[in-house]
mmCIF file of C-alpha atoms in Angstrom:
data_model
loop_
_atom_site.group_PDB
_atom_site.id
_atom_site.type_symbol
_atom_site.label_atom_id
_atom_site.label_comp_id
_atom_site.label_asym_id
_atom_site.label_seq_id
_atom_site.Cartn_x
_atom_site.Cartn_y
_atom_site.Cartn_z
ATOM 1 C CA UNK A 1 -31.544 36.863 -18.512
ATOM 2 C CA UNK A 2 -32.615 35.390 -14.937
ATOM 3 C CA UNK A 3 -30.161 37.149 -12.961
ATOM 4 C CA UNK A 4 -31.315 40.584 -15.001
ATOM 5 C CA UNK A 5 -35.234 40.001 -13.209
ATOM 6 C CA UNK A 6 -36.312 41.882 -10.683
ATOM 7 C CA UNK A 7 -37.074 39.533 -7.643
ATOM 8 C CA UNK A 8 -40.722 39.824 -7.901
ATOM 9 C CA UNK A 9 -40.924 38.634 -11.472
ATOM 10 C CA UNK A 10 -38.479 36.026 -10.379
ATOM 11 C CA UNK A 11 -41.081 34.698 -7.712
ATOM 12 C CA UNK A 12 -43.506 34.606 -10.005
ATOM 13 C CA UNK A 13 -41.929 31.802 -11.681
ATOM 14 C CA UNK A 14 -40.675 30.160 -8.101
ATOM 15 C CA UNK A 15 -44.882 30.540 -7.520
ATOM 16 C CA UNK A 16 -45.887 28.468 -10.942
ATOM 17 C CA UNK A 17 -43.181 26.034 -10.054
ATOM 18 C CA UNK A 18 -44.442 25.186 -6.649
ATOM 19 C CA UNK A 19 -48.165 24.819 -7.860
ATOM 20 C CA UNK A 20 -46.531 22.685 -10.684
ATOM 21 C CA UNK A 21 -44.830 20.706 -8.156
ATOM 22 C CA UNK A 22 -47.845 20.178 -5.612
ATOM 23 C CA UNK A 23 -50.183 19.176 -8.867
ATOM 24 C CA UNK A 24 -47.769 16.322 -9.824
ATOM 25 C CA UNK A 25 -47.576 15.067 -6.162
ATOM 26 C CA UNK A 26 -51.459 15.169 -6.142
ATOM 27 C CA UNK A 27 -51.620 13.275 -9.830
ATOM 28 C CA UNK A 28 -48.836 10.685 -9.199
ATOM 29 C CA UNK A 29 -48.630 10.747 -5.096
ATOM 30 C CA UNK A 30 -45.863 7.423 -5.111
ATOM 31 C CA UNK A 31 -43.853 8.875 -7.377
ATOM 32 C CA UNK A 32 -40.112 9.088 -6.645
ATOM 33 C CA UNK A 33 -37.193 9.799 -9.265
ATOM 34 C CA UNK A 34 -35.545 6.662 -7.898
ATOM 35 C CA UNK A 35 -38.124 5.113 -10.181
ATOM 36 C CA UNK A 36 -36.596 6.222 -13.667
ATOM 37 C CA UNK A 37 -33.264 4.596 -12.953
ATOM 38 C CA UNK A 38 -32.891 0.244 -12.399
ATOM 39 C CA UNK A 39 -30.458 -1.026 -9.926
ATOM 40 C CA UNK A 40 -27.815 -2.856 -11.511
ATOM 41 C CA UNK A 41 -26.019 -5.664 -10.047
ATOM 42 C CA UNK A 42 -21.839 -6.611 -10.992
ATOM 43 C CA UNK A 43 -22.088 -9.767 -13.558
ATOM 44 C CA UNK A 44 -19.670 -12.307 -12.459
ATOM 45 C CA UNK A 45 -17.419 -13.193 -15.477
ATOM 46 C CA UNK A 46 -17.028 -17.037 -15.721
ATOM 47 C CA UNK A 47 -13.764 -18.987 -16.225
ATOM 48 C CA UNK A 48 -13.689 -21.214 -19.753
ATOM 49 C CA UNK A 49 -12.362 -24.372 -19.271
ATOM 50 C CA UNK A 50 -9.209 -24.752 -20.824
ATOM 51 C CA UNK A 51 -8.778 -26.585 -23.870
ATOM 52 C CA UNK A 52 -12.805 -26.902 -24.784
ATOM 53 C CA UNK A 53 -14.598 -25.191 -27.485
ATOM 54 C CA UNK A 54 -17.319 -23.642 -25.586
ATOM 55 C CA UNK A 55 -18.599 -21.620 -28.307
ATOM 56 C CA UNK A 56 -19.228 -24.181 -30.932
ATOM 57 C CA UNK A 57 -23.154 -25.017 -31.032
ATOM 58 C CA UNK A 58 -21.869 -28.999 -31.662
ATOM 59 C CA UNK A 59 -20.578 -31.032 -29.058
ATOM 60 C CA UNK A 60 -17.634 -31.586 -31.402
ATOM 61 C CA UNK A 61 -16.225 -28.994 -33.493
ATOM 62 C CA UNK A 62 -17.579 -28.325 -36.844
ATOM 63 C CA UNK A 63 -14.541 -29.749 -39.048
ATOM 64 C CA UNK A 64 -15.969 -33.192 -37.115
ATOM 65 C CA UNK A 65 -19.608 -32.748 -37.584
ATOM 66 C CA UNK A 66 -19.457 -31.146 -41.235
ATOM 67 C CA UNK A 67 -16.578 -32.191 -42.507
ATOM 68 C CA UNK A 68 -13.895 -30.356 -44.745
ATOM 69 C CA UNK A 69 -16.318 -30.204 -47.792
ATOM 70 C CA UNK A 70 -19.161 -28.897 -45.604
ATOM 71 C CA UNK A 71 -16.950 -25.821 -44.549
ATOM 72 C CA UNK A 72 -20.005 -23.509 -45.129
ATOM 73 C CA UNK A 73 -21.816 -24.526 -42.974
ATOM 74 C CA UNK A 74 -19.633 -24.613 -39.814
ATOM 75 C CA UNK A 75 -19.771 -21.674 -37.138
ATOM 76 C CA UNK A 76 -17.667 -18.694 -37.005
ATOM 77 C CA UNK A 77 -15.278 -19.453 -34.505
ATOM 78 C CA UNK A 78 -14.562 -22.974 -36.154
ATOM 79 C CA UNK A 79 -14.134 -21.187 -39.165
ATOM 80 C CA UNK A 80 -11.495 -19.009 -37.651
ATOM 81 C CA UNK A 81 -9.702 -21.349 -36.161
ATOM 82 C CA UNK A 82 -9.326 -23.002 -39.496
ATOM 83 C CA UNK A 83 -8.388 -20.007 -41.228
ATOM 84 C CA UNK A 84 -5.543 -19.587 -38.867
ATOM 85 C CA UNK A 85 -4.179 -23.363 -38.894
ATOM 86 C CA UNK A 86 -3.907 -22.802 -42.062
ATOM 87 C CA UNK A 87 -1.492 -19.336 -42.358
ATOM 88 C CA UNK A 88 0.446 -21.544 -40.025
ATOM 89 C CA UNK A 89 0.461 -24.511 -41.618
ATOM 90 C CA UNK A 90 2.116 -22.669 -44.763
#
């Protein structure tokens, strides 16, 4: 539908987009597009120490601090671990 304008009815719209474009420099004169987007910077992955439980909230594991009974309350990852000791212990 553009391309089937005549060129004066298409500068009629180039026209209301200019005096758009000059009103929002008067009403926001700092403005800059670079202002919708945040500048990211690269996380640095850390290394885990080998053979420590990092992600258990207790300085020892859970089976430790809770006990077996207490299983309920331990954290997810100690809870994994001690659903796979035991498929391997079978």
């Amino acid at each position: 539908q553009w391309h089937a304008l005549d060129k004066s009815e298409q500068q009629k719209y180039y026209d209301m987009a200019k005096r758009e474009k000059e009103l929002h420099l008067q009403m926001y004169p700092g403005w800059s597009a670079r202002d919708n987007y945040a500048t990211h910077t690269k996380k640095k992955k850390r290394k885990k120490e080998a053979g420590v439980n990092n992600s258990c909230p207790h300085n020892l594991n859970c089976k430790s601090h809770f006990g077996l009974d207490q299983h309920h309350n331990w954290c997810s990852d100690c809870r994994l671990v001690m659903c796979c000791s035991h498929t391997f212990n079978i």
